[in-house]
mmCIF file of C-alpha atoms in Angstrom:
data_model
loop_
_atom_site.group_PDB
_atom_site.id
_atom_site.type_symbol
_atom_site.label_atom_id
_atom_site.label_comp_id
_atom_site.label_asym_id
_atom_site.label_seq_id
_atom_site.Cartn_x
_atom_site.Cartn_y
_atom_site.Cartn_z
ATOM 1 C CA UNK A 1 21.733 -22.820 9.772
ATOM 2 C CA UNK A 2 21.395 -20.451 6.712
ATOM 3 C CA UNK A 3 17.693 -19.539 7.379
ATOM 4 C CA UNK A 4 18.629 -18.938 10.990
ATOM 5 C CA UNK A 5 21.712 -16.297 10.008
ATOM 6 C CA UNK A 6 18.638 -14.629 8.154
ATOM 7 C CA UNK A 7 16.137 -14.933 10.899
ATOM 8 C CA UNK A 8 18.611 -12.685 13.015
ATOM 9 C CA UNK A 9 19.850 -10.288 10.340
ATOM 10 C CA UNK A 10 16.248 -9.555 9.950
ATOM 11 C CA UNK A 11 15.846 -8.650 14.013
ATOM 12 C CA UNK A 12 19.144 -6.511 13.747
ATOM 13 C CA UNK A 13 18.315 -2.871 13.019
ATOM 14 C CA UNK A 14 21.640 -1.867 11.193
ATOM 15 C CA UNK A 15 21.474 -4.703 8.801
ATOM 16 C CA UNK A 16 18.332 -4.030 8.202
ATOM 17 C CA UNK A 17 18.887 0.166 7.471
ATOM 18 C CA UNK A 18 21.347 -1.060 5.273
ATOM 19 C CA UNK A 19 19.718 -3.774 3.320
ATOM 20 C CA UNK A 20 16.476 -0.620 3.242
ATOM 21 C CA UNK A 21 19.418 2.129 2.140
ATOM 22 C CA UNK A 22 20.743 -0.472 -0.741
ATOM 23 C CA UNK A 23 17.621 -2.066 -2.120
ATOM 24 C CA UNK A 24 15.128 1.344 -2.025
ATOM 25 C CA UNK A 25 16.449 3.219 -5.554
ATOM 26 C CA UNK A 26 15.618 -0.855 -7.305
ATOM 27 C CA UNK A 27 12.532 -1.151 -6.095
ATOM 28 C CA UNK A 28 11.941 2.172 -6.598
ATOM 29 C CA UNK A 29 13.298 2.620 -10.176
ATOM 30 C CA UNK A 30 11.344 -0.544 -11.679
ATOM 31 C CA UNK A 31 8.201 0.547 -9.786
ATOM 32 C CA UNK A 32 8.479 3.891 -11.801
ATOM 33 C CA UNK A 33 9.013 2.239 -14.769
ATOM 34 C CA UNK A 34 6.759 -0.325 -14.638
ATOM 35 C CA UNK A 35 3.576 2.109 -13.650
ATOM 36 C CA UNK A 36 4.310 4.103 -16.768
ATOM 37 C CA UNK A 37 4.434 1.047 -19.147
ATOM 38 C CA UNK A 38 1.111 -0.096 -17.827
ATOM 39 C CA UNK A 39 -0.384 3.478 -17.696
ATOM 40 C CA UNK A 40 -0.109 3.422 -21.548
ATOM 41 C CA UNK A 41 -0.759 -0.069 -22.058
ATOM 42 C CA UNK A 42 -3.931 0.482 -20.001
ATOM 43 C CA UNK A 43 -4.966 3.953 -21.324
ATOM 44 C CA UNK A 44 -3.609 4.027 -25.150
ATOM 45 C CA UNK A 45 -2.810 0.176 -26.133
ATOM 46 C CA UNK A 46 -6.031 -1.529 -24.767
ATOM 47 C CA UNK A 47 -9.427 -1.592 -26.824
ATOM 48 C CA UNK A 48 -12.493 -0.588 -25.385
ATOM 49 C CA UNK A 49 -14.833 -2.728 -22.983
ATOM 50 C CA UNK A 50 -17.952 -4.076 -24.942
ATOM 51 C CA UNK A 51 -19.899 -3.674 -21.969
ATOM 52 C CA UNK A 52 -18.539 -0.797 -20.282
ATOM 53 C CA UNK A 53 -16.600 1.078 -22.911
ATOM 54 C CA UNK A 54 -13.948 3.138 -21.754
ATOM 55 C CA UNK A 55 -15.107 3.313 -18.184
ATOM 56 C CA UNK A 56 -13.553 -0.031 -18.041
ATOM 57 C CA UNK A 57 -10.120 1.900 -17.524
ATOM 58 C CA UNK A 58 -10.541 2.759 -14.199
ATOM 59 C CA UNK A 59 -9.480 -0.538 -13.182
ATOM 60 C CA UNK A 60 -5.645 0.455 -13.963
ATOM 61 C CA UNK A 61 -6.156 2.954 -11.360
ATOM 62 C CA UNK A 62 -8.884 1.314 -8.563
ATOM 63 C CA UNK A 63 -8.076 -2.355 -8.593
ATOM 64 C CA UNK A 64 -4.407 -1.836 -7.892
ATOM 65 C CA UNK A 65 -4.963 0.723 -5.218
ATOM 66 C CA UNK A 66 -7.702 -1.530 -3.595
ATOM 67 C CA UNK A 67 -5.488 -4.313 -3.961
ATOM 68 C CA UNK A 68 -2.345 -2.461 -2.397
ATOM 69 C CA UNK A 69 -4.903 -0.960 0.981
ATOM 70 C CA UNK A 70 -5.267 -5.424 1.779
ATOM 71 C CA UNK A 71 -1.963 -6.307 0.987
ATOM 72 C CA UNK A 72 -0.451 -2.977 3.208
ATOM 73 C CA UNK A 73 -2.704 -4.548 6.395
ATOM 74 C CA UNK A 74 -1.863 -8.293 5.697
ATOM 75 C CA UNK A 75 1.674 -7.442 5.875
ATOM 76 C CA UNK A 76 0.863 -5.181 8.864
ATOM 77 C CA UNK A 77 -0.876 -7.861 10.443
ATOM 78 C CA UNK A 78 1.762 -10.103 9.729
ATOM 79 C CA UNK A 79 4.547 -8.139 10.967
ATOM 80 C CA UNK A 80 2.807 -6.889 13.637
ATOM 81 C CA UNK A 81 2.203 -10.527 15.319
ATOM 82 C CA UNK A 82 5.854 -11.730 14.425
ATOM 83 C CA UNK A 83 6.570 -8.703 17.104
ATOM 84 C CA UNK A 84 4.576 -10.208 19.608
ATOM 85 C CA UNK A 85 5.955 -13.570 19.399
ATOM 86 C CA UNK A 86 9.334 -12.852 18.597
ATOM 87 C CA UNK A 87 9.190 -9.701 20.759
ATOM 88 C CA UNK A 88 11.115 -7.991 17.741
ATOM 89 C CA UNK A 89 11.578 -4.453 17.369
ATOM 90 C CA UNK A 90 11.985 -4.066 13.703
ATOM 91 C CA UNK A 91 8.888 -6.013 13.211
ATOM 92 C CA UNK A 92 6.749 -3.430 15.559
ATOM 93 C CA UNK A 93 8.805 -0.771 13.512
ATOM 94 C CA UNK A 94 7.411 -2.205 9.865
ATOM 95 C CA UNK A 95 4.113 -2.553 10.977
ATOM 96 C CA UNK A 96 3.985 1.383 12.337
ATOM 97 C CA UNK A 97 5.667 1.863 8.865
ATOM 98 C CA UNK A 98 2.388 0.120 7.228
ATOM 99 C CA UNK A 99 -0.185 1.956 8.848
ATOM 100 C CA UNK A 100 -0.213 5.417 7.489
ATOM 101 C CA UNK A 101 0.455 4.209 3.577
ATOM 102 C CA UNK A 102 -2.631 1.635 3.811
ATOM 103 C CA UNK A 103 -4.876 4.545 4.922
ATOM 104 C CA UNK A 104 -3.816 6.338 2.417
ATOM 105 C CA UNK A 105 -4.541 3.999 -0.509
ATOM 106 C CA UNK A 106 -7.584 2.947 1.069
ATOM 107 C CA UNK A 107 -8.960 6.389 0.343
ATOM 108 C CA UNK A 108 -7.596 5.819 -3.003
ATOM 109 C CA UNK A 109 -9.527 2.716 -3.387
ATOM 110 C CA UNK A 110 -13.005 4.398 -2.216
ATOM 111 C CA UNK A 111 -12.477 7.917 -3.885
ATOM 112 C CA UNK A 112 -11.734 5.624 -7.176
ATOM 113 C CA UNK A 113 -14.120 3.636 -6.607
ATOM 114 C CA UNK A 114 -16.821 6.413 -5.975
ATOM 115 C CA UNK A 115 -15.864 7.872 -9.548
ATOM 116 C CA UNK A 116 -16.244 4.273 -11.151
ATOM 117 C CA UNK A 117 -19.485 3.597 -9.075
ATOM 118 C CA UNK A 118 -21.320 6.869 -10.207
ATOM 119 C CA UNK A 119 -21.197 6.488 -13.889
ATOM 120 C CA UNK A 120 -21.490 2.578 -13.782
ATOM 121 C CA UNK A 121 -24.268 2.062 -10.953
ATOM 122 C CA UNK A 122 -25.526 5.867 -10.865
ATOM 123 C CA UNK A 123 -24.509 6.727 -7.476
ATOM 124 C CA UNK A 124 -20.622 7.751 -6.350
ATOM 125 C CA UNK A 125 -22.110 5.489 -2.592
ATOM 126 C CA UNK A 126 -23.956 3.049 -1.725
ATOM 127 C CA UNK A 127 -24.245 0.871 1.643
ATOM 128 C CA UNK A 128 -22.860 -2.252 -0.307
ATOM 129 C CA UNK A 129 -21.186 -4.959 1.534
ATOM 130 C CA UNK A 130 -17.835 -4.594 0.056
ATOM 131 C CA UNK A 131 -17.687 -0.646 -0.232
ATOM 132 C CA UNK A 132 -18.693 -0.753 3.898
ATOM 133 C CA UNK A 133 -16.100 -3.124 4.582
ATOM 134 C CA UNK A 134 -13.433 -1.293 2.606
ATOM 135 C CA UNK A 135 -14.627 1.954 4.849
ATOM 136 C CA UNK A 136 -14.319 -0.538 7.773
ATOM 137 C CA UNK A 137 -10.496 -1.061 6.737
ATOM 138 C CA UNK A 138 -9.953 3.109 6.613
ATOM 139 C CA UNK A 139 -11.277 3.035 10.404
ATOM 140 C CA UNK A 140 -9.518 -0.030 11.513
ATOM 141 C CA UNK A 141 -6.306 2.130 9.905
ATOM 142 C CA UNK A 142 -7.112 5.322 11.525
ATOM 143 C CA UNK A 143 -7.760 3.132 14.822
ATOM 144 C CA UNK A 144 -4.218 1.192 14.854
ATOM 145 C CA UNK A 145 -2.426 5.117 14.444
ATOM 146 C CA UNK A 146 -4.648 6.372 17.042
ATOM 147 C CA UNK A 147 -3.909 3.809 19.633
ATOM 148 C CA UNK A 148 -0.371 3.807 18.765
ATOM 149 C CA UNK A 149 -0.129 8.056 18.887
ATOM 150 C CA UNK A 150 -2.223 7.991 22.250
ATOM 151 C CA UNK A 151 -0.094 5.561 24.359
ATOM 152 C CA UNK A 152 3.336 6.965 25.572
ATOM 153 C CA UNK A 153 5.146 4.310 26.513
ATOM 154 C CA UNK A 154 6.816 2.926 22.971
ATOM 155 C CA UNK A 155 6.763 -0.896 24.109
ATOM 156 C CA UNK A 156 2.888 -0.778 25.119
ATOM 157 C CA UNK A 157 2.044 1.397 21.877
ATOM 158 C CA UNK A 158 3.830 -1.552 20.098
ATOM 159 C CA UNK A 159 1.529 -4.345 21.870
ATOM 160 C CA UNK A 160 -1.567 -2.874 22.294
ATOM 161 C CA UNK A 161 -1.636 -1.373 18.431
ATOM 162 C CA UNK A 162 -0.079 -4.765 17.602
ATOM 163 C CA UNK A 163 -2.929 -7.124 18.968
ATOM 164 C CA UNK A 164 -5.837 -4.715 17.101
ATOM 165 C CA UNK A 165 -3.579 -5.046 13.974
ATOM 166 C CA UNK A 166 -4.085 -9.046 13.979
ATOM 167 C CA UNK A 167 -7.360 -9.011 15.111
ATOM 168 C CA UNK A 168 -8.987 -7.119 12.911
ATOM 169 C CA UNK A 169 -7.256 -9.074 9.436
ATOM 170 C CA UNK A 170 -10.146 -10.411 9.645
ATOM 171 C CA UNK A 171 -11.868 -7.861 7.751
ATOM 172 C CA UNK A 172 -9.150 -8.521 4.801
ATOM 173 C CA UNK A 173 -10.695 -12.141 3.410
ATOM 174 C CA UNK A 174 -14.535 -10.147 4.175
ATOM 175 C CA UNK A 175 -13.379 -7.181 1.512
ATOM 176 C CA UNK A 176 -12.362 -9.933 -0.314
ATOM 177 C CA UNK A 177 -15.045 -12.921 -0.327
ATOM 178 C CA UNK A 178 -17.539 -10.030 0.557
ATOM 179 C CA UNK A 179 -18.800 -10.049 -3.697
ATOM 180 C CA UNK A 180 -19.584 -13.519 -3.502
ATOM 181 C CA UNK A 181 -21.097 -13.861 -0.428
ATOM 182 C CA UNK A 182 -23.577 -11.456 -0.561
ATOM 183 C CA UNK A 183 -25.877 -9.768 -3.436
ATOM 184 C CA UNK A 184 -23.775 -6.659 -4.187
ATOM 185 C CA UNK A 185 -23.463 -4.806 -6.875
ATOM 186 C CA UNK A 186 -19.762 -4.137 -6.859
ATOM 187 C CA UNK A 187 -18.369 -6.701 -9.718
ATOM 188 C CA UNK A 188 -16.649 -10.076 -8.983
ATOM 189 C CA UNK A 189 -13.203 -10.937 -9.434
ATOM 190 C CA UNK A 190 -11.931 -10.802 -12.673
ATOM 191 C CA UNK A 191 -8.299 -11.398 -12.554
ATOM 192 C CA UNK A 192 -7.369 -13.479 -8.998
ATOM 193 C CA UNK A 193 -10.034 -16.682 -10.106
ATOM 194 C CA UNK A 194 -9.541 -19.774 -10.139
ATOM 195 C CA UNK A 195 -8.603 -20.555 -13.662
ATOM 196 C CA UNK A 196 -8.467 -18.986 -16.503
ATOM 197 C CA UNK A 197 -8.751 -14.777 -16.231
ATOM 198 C CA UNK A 198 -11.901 -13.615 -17.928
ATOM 199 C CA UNK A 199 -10.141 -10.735 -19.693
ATOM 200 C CA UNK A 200 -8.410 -10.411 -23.155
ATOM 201 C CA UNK A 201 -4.739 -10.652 -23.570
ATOM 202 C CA UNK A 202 -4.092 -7.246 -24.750
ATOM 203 C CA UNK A 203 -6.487 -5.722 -21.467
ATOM 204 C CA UNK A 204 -4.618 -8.149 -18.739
ATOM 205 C CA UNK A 205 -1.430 -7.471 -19.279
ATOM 206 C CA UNK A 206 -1.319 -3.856 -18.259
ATOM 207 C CA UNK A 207 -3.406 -4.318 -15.338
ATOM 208 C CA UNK A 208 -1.418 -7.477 -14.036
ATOM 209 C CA UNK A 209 1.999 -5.148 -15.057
ATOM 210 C CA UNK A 210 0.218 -2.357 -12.461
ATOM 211 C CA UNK A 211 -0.296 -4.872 -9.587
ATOM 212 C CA UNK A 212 3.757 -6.015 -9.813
ATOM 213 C CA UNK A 213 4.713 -1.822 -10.003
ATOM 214 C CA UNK A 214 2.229 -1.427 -7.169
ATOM 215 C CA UNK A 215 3.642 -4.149 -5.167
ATOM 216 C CA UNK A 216 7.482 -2.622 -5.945
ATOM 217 C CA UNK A 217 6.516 0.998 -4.847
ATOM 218 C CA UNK A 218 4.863 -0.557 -1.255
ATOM 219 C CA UNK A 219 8.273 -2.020 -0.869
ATOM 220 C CA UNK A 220 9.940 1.239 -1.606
ATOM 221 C CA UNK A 221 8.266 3.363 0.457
ATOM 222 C CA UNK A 222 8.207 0.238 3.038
ATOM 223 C CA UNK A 223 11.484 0.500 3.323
ATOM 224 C CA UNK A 224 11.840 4.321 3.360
ATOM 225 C CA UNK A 225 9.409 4.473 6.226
ATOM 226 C CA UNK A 226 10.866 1.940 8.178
ATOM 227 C CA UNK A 227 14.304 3.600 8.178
ATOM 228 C CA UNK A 228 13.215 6.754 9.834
ATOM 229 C CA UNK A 229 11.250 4.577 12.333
ATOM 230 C CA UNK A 230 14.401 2.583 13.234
ATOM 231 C CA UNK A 231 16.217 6.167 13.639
ATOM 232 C CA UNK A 232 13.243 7.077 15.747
ATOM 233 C CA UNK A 233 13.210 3.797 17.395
ATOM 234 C CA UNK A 234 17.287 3.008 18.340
ATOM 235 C CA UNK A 235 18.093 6.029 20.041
ATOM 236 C CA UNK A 236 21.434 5.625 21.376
ATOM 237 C CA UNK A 237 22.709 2.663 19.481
ATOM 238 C CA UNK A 238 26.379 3.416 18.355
ATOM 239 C CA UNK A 239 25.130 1.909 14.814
ATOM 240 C CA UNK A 240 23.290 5.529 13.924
ATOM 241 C CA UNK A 241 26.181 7.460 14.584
ATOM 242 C CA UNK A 242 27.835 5.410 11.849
ATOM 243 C CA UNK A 243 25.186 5.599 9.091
ATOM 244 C CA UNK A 244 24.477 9.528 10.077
ATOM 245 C CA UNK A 245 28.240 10.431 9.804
ATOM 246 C CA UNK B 1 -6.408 14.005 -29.498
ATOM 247 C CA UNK B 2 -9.246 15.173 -27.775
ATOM 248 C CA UNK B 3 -11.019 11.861 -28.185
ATOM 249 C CA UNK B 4 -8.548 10.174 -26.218
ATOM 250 C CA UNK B 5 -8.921 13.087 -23.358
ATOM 251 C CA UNK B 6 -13.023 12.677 -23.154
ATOM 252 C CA UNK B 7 -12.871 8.859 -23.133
ATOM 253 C CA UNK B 8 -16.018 8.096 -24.690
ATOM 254 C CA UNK B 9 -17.712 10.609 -22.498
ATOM 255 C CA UNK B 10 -16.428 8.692 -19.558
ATOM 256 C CA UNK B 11 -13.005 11.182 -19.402
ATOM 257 C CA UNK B 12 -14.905 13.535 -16.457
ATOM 258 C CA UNK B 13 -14.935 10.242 -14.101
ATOM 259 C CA UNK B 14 -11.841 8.865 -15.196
ATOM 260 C CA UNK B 15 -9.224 11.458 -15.024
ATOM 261 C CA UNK B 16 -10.008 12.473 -11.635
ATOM 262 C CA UNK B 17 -9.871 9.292 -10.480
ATOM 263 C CA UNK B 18 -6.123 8.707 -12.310
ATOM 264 C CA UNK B 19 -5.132 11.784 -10.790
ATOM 265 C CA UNK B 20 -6.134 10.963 -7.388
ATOM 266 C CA UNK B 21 -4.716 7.394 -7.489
ATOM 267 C CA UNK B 22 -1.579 8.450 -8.580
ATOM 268 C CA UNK B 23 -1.816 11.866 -6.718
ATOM 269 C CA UNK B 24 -1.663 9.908 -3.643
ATOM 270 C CA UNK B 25 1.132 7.488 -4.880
ATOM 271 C CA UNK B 26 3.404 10.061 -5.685
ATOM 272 C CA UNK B 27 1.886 12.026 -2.035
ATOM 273 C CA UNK B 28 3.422 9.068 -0.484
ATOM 274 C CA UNK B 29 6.854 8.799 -1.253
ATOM 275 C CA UNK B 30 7.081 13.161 -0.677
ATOM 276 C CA UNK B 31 5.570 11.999 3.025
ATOM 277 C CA UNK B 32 7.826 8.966 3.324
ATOM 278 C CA UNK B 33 10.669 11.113 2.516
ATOM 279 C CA UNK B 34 9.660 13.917 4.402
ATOM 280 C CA UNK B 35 9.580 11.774 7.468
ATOM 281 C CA UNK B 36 12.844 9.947 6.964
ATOM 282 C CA UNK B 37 14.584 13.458 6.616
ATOM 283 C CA UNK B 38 12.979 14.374 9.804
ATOM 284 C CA UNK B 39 14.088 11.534 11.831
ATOM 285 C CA UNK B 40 17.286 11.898 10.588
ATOM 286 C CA UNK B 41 17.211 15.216 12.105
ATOM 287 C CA UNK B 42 16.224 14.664 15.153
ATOM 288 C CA UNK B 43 18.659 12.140 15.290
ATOM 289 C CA UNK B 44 21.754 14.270 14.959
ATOM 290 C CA UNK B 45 20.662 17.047 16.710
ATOM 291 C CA UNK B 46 20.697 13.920 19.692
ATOM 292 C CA UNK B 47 24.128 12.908 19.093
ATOM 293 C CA UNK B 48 25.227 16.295 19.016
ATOM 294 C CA UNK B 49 23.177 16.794 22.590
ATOM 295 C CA UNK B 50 24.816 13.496 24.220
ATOM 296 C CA UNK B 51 28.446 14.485 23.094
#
């Protein structure tokens, strides 16, 4: 019964502005302080790499953002099908939310990524499996907004955007599998491997600190974004004349 | 000091690429903002239109 009354709060719009309005300054407030903590951890607290020196440091600033441009289109994906079985509204609305955010840190992760590559491999580009895929990901972005800004009709923008949002997750697990199935010279995994983490103590715990402030500021802005596209969304419900007043 | 700014050399790759990173984190919450004002906007001026 419980899990049901939440199932249905979650497919109400109001509930869900207010549960956005109440939990957005939390989210938003440890995200803040959590990035700065593991800014200095990872920039004044953590030794050099033996290998790669300082240079190393760039991964406080490219594996979070390349982390957060999969997670943004799983949970698009995600949402984005629970709308087309459910046929819910809010779930459409949080996957429109996604879109423009995981573009955006998906150019983070390639224009990082580019400045890590050049001094590291020599070149800011090169046609590597996993750097085309993550390009791949900026298109299959771009494509979901396009669709959705090019049909008029809200329900059908929902549908249609929704069905190329699910298919193409597939590209997520090829970003991610992509540096062991093929030769490439991006680097493996370091931190999500089975087992033990092939990093020292006093390097992983800023990093890991970054993916959990990473993962609290998508939630904020989330939940900012989905707001307005709720307002957007509900036009004459009696339920925005309350909030607005 | 100025050894922590040039990084071992490494400081011309890796402070453009902290500024960009978090350039676009902080971007995002000015655009998220930005278009939650909006479509609060447009909102009222609605209700004011139906009344």
């Amino acid at each position: 019964m419980a899990t049901w009354t939440w199932f249905h709060r979650l497919a109400s719009p109001p509930h869900v502005y207010a549960f956005a309005r109440r939990w957005t300054p939390w989210f938003g407030g440890f995200a803040a302080l959590a990035m700065c903590a593991a800014l200095f951890g990872g920039l004044v607290l953590a030794p050099a790499d033996y290998q790669q020196k300082d240079a190393f440091r760039m991964v406080y600033v490219h594996a979070p953002t390349a982390w957060l441009s999969l997670m943004i289109y799983t949970t698009m994906a995600v949402a984005a099908a629970v709308g087309l079985i459910w046929r819910m509204k809010v779930a459409h609305a949080a996957a429109a939310a996604c879109a423009p955010v995981g573009a955006w840190f998906t150019v983070a992760a390639l224009g990082t990524g580019m400045l890590w590559g050049k001094p590291m491999w020599g070149a800011y580009w090169v046609w590597d499996p996993r750097l085309t895929a993550e390009l791949v990901l900026l298109f299959l972005y771009f494509g979901y907004m396009g669709l959705r800004a090019g049909i008029e009709d809200p329900v059908k923008a929902d549908k249609a955007s929704a069905v190329l949002a699910v298919v193409g997750v597939i590209n997520v697990p090829i970003i991610k599998f992509s540096v062991e199935w093929w030769n490439s010279l991006h680097q493996v995994a370091t931190v999500m491997q089975m087992g033990k983490p092939k990093m020292d103590f006093d390097m992983l715990w800023p990093l890991l600190l970054m993916f959990l402030a990473f993962a609290s500021y998508f939630i904020t802005v989330l939940l900012i974004r989905l707001r307005a596209e709720l307002l957007r969304r509900e036009r004459n419900a009696s339920w925005i004349r309350e909030v607005l007043a | 000091m100025s050894e922590f700014f040039d990084m071992g050399g490494y400081g011309k790759y890796l402070w453009p690429a902290f500024a960009l990173g978090f350039g676009i984190v902080v971007l995002n919450v000015v655009l998220a903002l930005n278009s939650l004002s909006s479509a609060k906007q447009d909102a009222r001026r609605r209700m004011e239109m139906s009344q």
